[in-house]
Short mmCIF file of C-alpha atoms in Angstrom, two decimals:
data_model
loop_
_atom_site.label_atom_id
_atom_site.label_comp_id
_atom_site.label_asym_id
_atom_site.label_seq_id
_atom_site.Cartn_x
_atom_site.Cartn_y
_atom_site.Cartn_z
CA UNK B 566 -6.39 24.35 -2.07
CA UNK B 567 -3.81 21.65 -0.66
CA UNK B 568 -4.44 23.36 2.60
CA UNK B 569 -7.77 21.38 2.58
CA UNK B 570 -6.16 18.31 0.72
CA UNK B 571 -8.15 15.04 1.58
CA UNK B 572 -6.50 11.67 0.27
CA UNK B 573 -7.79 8.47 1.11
CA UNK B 574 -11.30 7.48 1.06
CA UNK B 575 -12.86 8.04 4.83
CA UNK B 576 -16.14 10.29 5.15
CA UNK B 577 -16.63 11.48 8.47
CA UNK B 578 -19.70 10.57 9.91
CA UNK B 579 -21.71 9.38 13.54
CA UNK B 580 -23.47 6.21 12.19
CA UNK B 581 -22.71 3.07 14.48
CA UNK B 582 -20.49 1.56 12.31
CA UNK B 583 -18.18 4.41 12.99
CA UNK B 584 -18.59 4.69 16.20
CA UNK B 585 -17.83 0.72 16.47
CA UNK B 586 -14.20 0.08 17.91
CA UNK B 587 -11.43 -0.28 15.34
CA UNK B 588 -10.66 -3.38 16.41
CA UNK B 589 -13.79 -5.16 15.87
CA UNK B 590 -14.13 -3.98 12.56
CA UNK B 591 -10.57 -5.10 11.53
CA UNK B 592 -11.55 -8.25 13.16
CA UNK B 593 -14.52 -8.94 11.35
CA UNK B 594 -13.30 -7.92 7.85
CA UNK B 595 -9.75 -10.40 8.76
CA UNK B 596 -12.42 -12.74 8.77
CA UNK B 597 -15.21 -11.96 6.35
CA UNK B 598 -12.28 -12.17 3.52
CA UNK B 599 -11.49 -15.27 4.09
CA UNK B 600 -15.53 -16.58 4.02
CA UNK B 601 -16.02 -15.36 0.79
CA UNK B 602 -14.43 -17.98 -0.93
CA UNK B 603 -16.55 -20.34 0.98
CA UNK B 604 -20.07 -19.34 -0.69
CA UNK B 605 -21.14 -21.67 -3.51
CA UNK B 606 -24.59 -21.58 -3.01
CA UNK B 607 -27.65 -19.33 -3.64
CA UNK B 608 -28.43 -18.79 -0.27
CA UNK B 609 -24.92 -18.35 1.20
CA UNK B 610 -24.10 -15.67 -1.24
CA UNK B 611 -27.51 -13.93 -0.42
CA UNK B 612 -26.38 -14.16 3.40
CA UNK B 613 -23.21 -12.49 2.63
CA UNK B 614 -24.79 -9.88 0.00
CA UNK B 615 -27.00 -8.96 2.99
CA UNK B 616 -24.46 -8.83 5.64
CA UNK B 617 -22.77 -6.24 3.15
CA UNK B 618 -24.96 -4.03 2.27
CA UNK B 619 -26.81 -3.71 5.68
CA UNK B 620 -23.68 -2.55 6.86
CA UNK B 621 -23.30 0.15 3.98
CA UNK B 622 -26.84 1.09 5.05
CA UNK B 623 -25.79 1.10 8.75
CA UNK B 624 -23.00 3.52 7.81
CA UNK B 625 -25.22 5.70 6.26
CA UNK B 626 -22.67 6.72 3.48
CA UNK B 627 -23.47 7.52 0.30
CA UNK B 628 -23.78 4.92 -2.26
CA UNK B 629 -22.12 7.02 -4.36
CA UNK B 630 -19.10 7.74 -2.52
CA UNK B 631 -18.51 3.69 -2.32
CA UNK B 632 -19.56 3.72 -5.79
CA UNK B 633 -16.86 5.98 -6.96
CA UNK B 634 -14.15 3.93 -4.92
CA UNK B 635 -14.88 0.88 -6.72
CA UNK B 636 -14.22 2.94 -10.13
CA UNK B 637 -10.60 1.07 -10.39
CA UNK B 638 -12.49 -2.44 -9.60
CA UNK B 639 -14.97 -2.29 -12.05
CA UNK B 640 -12.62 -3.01 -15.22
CA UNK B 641 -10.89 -6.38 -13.22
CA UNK B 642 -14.83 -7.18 -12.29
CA UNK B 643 -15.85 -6.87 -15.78
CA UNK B 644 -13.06 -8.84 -16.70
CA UNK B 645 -13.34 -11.27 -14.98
CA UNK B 646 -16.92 -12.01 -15.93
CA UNK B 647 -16.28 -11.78 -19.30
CA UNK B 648 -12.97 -14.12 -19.38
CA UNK B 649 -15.04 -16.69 -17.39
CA UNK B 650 -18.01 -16.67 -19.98
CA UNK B 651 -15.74 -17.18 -23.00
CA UNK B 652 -13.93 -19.59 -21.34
CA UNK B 653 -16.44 -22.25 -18.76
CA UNK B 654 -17.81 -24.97 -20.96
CA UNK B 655 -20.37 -26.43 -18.50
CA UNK B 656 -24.09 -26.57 -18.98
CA UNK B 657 -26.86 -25.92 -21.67
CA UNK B 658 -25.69 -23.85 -24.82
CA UNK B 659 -27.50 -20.32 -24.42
CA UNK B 660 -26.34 -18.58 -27.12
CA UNK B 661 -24.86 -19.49 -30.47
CA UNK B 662 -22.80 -17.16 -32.10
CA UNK B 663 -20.63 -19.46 -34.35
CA UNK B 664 -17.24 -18.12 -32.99
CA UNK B 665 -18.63 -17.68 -29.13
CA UNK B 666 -21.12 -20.01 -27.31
CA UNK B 667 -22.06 -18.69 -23.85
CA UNK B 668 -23.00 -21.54 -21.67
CA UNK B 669 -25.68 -21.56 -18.42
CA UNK B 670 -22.20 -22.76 -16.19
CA UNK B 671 -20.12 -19.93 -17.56
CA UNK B 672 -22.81 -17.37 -16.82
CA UNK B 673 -23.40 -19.07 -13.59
CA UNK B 674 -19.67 -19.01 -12.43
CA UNK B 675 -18.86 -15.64 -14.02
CA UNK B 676 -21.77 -13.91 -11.84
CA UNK B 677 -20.59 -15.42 -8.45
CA UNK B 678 -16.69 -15.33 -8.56
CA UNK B 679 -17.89 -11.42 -9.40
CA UNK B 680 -19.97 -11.22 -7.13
CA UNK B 681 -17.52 -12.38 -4.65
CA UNK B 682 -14.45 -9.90 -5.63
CA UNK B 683 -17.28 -7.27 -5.33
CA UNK B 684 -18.63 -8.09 -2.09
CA UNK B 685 -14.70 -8.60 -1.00
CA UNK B 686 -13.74 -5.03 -2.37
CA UNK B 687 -17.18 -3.32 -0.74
CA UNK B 688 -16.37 -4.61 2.73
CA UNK B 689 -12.62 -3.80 2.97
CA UNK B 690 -13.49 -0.54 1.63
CA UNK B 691 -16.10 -0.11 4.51
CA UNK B 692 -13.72 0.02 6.87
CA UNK B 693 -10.75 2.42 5.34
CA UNK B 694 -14.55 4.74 4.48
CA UNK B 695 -15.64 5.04 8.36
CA UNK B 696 -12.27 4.35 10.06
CA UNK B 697 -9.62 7.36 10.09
CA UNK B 698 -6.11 5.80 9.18
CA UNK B 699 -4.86 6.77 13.17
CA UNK B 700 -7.56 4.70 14.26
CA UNK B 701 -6.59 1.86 12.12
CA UNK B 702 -3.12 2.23 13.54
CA UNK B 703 -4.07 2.63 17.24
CA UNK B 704 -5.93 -0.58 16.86
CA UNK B 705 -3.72 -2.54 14.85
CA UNK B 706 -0.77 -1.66 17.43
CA UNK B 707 -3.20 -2.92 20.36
CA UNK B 708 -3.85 -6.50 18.18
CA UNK B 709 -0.22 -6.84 17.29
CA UNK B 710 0.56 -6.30 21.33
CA UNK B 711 1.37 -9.84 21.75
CA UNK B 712 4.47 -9.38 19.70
CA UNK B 713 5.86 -7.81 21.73
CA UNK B 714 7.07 -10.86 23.33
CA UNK B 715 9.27 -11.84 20.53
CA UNK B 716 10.72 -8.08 20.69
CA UNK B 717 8.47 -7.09 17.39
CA UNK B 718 8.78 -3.29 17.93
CA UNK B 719 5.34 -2.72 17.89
CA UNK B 720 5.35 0.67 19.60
CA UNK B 721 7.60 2.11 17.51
CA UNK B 722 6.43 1.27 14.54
CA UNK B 723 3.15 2.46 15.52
CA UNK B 724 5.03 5.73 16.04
CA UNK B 725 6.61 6.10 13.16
CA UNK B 726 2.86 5.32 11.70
CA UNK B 727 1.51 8.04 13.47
CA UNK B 728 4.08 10.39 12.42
CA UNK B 729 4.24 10.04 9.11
CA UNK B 730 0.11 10.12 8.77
CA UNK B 731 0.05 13.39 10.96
CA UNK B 732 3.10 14.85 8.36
CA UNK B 733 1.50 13.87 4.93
CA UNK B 734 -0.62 17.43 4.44
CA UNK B 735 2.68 19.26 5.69
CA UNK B 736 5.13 17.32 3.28
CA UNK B 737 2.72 17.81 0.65
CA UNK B 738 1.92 21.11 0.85
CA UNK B 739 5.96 21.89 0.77
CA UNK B 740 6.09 20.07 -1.98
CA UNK B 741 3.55 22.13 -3.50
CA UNK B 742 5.56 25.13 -2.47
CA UNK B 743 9.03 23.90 -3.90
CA UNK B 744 7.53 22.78 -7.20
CA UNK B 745 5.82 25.85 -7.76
CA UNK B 746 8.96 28.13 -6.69
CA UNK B 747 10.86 25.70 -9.34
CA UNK B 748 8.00 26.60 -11.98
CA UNK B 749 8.56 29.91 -11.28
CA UNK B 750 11.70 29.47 -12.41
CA UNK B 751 10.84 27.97 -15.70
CA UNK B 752 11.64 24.60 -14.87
CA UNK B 753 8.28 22.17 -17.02
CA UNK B 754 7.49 19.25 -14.61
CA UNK B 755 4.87 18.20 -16.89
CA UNK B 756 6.06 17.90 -20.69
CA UNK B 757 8.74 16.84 -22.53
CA UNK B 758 10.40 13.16 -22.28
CA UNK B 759 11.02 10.87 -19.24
CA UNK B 760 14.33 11.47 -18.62
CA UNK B 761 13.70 15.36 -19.00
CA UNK B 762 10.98 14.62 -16.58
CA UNK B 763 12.77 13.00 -14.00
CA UNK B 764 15.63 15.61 -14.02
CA UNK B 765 13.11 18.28 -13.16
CA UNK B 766 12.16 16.15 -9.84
CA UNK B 767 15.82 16.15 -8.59
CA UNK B 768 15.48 20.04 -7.49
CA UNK B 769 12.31 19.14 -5.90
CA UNK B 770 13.30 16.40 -3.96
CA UNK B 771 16.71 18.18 -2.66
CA UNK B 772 14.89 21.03 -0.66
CA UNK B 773 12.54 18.07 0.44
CA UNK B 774 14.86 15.68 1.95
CA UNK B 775 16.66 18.38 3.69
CA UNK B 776 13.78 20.11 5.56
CA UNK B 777 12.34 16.76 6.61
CA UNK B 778 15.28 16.36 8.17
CA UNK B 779 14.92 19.80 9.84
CA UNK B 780 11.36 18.70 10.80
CA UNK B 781 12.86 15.76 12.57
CA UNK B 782 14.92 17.39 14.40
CA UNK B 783 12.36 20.03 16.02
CA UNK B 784 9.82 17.49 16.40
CA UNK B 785 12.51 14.96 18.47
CA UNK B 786 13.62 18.05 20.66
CA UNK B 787 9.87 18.88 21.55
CA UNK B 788 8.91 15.55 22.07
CA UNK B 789 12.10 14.68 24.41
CA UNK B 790 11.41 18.18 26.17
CA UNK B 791 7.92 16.41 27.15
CA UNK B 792 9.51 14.07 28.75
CA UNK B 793 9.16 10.92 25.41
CA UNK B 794 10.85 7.84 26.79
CA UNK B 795 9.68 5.40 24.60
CA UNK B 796 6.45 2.73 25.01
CA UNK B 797 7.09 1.64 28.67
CA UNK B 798 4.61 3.07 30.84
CA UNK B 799 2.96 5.56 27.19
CA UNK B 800 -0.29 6.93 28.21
CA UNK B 801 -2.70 7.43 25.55
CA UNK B 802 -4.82 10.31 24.19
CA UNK B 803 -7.26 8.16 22.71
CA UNK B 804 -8.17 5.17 24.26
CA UNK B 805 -10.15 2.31 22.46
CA UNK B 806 -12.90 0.77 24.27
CA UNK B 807 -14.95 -2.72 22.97
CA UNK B 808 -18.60 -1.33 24.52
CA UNK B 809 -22.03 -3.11 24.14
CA UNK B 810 -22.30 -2.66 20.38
CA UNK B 811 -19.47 -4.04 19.64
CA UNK B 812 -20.26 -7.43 21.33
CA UNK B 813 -23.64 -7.03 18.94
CA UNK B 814 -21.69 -6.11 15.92
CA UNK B 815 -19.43 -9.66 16.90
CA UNK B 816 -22.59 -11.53 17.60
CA UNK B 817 -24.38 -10.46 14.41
CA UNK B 818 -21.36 -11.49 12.76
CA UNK B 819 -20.93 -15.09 14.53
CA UNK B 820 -24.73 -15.61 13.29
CA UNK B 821 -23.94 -14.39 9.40
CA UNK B 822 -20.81 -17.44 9.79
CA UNK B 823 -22.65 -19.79 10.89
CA UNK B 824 -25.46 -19.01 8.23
CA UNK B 825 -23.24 -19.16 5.56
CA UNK B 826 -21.74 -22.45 6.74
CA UNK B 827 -25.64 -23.64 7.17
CA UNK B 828 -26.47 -22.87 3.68
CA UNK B 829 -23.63 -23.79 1.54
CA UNK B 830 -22.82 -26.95 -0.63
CA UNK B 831 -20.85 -29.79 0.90
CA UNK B 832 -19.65 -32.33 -2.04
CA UNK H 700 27.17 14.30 18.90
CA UNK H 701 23.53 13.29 20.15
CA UNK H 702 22.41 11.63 23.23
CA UNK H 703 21.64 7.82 22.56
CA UNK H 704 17.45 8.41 23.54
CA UNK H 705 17.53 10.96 21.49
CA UNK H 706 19.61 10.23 18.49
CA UNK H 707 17.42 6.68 18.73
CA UNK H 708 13.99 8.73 18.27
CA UNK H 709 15.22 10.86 15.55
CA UNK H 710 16.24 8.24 13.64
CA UNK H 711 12.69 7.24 13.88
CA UNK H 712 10.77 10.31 12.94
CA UNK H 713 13.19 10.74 9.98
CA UNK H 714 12.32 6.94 8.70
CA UNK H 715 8.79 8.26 9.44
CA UNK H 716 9.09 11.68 7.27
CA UNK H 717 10.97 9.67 4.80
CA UNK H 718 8.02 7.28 4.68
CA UNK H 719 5.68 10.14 3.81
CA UNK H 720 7.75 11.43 1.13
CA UNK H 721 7.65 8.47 -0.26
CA UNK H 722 4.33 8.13 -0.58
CA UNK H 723 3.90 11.49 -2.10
CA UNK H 724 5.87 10.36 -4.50
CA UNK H 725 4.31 6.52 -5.03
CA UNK H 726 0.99 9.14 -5.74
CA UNK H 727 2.79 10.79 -9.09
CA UNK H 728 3.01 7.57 -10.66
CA UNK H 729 2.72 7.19 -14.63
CA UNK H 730 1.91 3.91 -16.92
CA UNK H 731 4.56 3.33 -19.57
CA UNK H 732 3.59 3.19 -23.32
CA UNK H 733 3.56 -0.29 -24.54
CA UNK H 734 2.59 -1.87 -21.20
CA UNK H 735 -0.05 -2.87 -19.17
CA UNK H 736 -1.88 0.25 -17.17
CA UNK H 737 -1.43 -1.28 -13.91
CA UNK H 738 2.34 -1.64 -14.11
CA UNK H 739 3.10 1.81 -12.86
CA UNK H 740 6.46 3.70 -12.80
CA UNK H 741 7.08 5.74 -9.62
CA UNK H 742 9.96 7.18 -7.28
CA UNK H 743 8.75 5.84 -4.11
CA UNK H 744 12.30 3.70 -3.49
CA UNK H 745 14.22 7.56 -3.75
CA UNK H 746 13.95 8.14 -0.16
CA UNK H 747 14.45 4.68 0.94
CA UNK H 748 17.60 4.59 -0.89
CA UNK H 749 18.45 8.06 0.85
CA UNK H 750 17.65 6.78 4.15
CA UNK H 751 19.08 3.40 3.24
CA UNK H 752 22.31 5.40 2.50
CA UNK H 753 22.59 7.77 5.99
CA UNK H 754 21.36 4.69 8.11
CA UNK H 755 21.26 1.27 7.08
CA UNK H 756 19.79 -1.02 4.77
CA UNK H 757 17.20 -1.99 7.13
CA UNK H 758 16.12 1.94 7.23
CA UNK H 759 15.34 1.42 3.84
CA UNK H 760 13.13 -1.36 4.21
CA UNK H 761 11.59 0.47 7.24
CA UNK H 762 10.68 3.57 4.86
CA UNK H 763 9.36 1.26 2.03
CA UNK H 764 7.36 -0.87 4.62
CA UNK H 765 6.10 2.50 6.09
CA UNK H 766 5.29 3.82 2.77
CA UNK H 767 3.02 0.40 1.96
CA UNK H 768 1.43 0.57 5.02
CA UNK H 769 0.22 4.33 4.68
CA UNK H 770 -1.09 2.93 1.47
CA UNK H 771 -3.29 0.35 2.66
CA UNK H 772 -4.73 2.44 5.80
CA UNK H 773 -6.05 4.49 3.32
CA UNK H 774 -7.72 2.16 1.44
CA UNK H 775 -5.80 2.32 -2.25
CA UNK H 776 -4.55 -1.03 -2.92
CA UNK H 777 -5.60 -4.61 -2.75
CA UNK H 778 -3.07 -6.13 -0.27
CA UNK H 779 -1.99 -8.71 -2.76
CA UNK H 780 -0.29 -5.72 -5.29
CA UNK H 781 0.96 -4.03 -2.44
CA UNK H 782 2.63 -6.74 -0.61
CA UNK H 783 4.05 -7.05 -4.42
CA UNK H 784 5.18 -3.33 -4.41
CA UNK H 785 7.02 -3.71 -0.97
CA UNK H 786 8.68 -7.07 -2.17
CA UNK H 787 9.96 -5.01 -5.28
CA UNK H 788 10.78 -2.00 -3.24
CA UNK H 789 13.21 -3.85 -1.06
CA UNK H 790 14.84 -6.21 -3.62
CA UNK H 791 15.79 -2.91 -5.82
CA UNK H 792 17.01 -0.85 -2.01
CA UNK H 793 19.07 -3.77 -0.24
CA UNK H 794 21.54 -4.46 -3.01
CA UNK H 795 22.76 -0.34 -3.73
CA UNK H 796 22.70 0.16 0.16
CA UNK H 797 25.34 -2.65 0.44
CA UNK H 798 26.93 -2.11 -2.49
CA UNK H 799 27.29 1.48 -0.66
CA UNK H 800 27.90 1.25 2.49
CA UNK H 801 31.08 -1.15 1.11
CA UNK H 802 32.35 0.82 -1.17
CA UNK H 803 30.68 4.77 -0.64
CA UNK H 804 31.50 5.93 -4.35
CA UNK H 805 29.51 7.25 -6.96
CA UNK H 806 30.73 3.97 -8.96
CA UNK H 807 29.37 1.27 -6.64
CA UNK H 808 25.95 3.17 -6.66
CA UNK H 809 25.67 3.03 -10.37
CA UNK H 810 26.55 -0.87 -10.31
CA UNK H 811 24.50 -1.15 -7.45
CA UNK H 812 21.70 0.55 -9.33
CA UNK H 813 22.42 -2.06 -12.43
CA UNK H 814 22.67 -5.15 -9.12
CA UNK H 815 19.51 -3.84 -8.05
CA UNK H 816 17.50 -3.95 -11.14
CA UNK H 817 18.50 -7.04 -12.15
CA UNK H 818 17.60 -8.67 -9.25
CA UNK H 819 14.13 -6.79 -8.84
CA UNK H 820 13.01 -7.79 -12.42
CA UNK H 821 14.49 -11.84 -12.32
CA UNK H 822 12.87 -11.82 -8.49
CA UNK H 823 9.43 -10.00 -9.35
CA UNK H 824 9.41 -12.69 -11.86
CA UNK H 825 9.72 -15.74 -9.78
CA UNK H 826 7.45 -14.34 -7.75
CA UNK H 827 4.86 -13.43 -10.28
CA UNK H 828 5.25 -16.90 -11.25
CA UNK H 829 4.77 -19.05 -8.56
CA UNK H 830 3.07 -16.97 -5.76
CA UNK H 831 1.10 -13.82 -7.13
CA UNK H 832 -0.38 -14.56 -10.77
CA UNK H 833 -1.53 -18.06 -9.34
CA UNK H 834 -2.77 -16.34 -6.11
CA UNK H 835 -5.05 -13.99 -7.81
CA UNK H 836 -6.03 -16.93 -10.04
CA UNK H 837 -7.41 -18.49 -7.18
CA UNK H 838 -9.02 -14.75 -6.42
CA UNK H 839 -10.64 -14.29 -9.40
CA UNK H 840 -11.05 -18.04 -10.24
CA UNK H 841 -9.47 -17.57 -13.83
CA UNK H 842 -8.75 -20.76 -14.76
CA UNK H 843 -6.55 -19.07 -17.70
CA UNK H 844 -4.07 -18.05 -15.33
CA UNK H 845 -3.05 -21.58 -14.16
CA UNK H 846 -1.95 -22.41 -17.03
CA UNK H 847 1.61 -22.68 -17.19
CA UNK H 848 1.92 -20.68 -20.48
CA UNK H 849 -0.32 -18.20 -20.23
CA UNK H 850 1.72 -17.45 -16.81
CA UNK H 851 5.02 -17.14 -18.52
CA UNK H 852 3.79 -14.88 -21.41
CA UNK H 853 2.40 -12.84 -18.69
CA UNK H 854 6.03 -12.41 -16.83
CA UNK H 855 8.49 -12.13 -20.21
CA UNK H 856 5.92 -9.69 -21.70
CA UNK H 857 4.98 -7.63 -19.15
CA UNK H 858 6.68 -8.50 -15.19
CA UNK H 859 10.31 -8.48 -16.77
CA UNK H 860 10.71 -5.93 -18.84
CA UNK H 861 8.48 -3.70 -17.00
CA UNK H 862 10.69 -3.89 -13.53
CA UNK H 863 14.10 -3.66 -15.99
CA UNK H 864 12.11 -0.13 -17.13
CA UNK H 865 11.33 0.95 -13.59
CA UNK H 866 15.01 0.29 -12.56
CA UNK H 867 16.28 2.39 -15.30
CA UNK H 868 13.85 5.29 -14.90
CA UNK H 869 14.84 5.17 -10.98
CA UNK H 870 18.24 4.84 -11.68
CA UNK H 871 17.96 7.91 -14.08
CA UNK H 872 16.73 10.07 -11.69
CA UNK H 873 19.12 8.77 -8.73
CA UNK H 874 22.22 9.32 -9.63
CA UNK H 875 22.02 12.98 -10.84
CA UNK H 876 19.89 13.51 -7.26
CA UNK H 877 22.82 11.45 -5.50
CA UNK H 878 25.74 13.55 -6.72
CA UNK H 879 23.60 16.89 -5.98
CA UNK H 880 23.16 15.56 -2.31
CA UNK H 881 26.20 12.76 -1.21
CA UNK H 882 28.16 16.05 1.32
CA UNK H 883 25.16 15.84 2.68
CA UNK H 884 24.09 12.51 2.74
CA UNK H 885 28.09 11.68 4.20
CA UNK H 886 27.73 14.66 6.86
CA UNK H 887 24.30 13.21 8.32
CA UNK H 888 25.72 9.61 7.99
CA UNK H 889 29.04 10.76 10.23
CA UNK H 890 26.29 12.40 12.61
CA UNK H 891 24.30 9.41 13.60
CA UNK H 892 27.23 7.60 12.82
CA UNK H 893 28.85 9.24 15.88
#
């Protein structure tokens, strides 16, 4: 049913990390992505291997669901491995094939650089898998707050982020409703060339456009009716709140830096 | 005519609305034969360019950056590829919104359509060139892709042709949606306008 359409990847859930404040976890990721790329040892990789998957165990998700996220990665991961094993030259000769020779530095290199994109991929993905997009929003509109100072229009564009996430089963369900009165009519969105293809879309898109518009228009009136005057003064239905945990979750995180900065090669 | 408050907020739910269209329609995407899988063709810039057209060329951008955005909060895309997508979005929207808005004919769209695919497929390739391919090379660590030739068989095998495709395919379905819908794309336009 597109009544109970899902898209995107969060589970719902009450584990702490997603009951940690938006913020903090956007914070730490910000930063975690840029640390990757400073493991090159043993031990620093194993610091941030463990930093990711205790907080996959933390969120109590299944493996599989984070699993079947990755499905797109695993190709560019594979890749990549494989490009950097044909290619490094570095190291003892492991195998001899005649046309290939796989070499202890290409193995070496190909494991960590994949290791790294996967431990990159697993913790963004952590926090679009226990963060609902509004959150996300709310908090990025609260970190972006100082740009308001150089008239960034923060608010609104938090607004029009809001809107558009609380309109995307609507739009698609009329969508669903238009295309299927169009199929109804005998019109094949599915076969036949690409220009027949994108011919069929133009009736679907009409109808579209010009209730959205309709939408807009009711949803402007109500909100003026309440009394909508823009961000000055906006009081908020949610509120976020850094508690206790989240000074934890920043302190745990401050330790897994400076282990990784502890551990790793300086040449 | 509409009071200024409110005329301002409309205008912003409509971006908004637009910006969820367009990401239904960024979610029907389909590879082309011949090319790489993760070259996708889609009609995410339609409603930009419909917005871009009633508004201003800045609405456009606003839908397309809206449309990117929805994408990431939900946890689709590397940011890299769709920082890419957004790039390409508004270099194939700006130049048919000001071709329009200067001429508003059914003539400058189509050259505007022609402007704008021309410059999305020469500036995706610069930017292929210098900024993305060597930025996920540093990613990945693939050597192979700082090298200066395997980077330019990369962009005049698959960036350029690919984005001359997409602008084609777009174009295709544009202007047969355009001349169902430009009464009413001119009647809102006079609205706000007003």
């Amino acid at each position: 049913m597109s009544n109970s359409l899902i898209i995107g990847q969060y589970v719902p859930g009450q584990s702490i990390v997603h009951r940690l404040d938006p913020r903090t976890k956007i914070i730490m990721i910000f930063f975690f992505v840029f640390i990757v790329f400073f493991a090159n040892s043993v031990p620093s990789y194993s610091i941030l291997a463990f930093f990711a998957f205790g907080s996959i165990v933390l969120s109590r998700i299944p493996f599989r669901f984070i699993l079947k996220g990755l499905t797109p990665i695993w190709f560019l991961i594979g890749f990549t491995f494989l490009l950097h094993i044909i290619i490094t030259r570095e190291g003892a000769v492991l195998v001899d094939l005649v046309v290939l020779k796989i070499y202890s530095g290409g193995l070496i290199q190909g494991f960590a650089i994949s290791l790294r994109f996967f431990l990159l991929i697993l913790v963004t993905s952590l926090l679009t898998l226990t963060t609902t997009p509004i959150e996300i929003t709310d908090a990025i509109e609260t970190l972006l707050n100082p740009l308001k100072k150089v008239k960034f229009p923060v608010h609104e564009l938090a607004l029009m982020m809001s809107i558009s996430l609380r309109f995307i089963p609507t739009l698609m369900q009329e969508m669903d409703k238009i295309s299927k009165a169009q199929a109804s009519r005998g019109v094949d969105f599915r076969t036949g060339p690409i220009k027949e293809r994108a011919k069929a879309i133009v009736p679907l898109l009409v109808p579209l456009f010009v209730s959205a518009f309709k939408r807009a228009e009711d949803l402007a009136m109500a909100m003026e009716a309440r009394g909508y005057q823009g961000g000055e003064g906006r009081t908020k239905l949610r509120i976020l709140r850094i508690s206790g945990r989240d000074w934890v979750a920043l302190f745990l995180f401050a330790v897994v830096l400076a282990g990784l900065f502890a551990t790793r090669h300086y040449s | 005519m509409r009071h200024m408050q409110s005329s301002k907020l409309l205008k912003m739910i409509i971006l908004a609305l637009m910006g969820t269209i367009s990401l239904a329609l960024l979610f029907l995407n389909f590879p082309l034969p011949f090319l790489p899988p993760f070259l996708k063709v889609d009609f995410s810039e339609v409603p930009a360019l419909i917005a871009s057209f009633i508004f201003s060329p800045i609405a456009g951008v606003i839908v397309i950056a809206i449309k990117n955005a929805l994408y990431l909060l939900f946890g689709f895309g590397e940011p890299v590829g769709v920082a890419a997508n957004f790039v390409a979005g508004i270099m194939f929207v700006l130049p048919v919104s000001l071709l329009y808005h200067k001429y508003k004919n059914v003539k400058s769209i189509v050259s505007g359509l022609v402007v704008g695919t021309i410059v999305m497929a020469i500036g995706m390739s610069v930017i292929n060139y210098f900024v993305l391919l060597p930025l996920y090379a540093i990613i990945m660590g693939i050597e192979e892709y700082k090298s200066v030739e395997v980077v330019r068989q990369i962009v005049v095998i698959g960036v350029l042709p690919f984005n001359v495709i997409k602008g084609i395919i777009v174009g295709v379905l544009f202007i047969p949606l355009f001349n169902k819908m430009h009464k009413w794309i001119e009647q809102e336009r006079s609205n706000f306008a007003a």
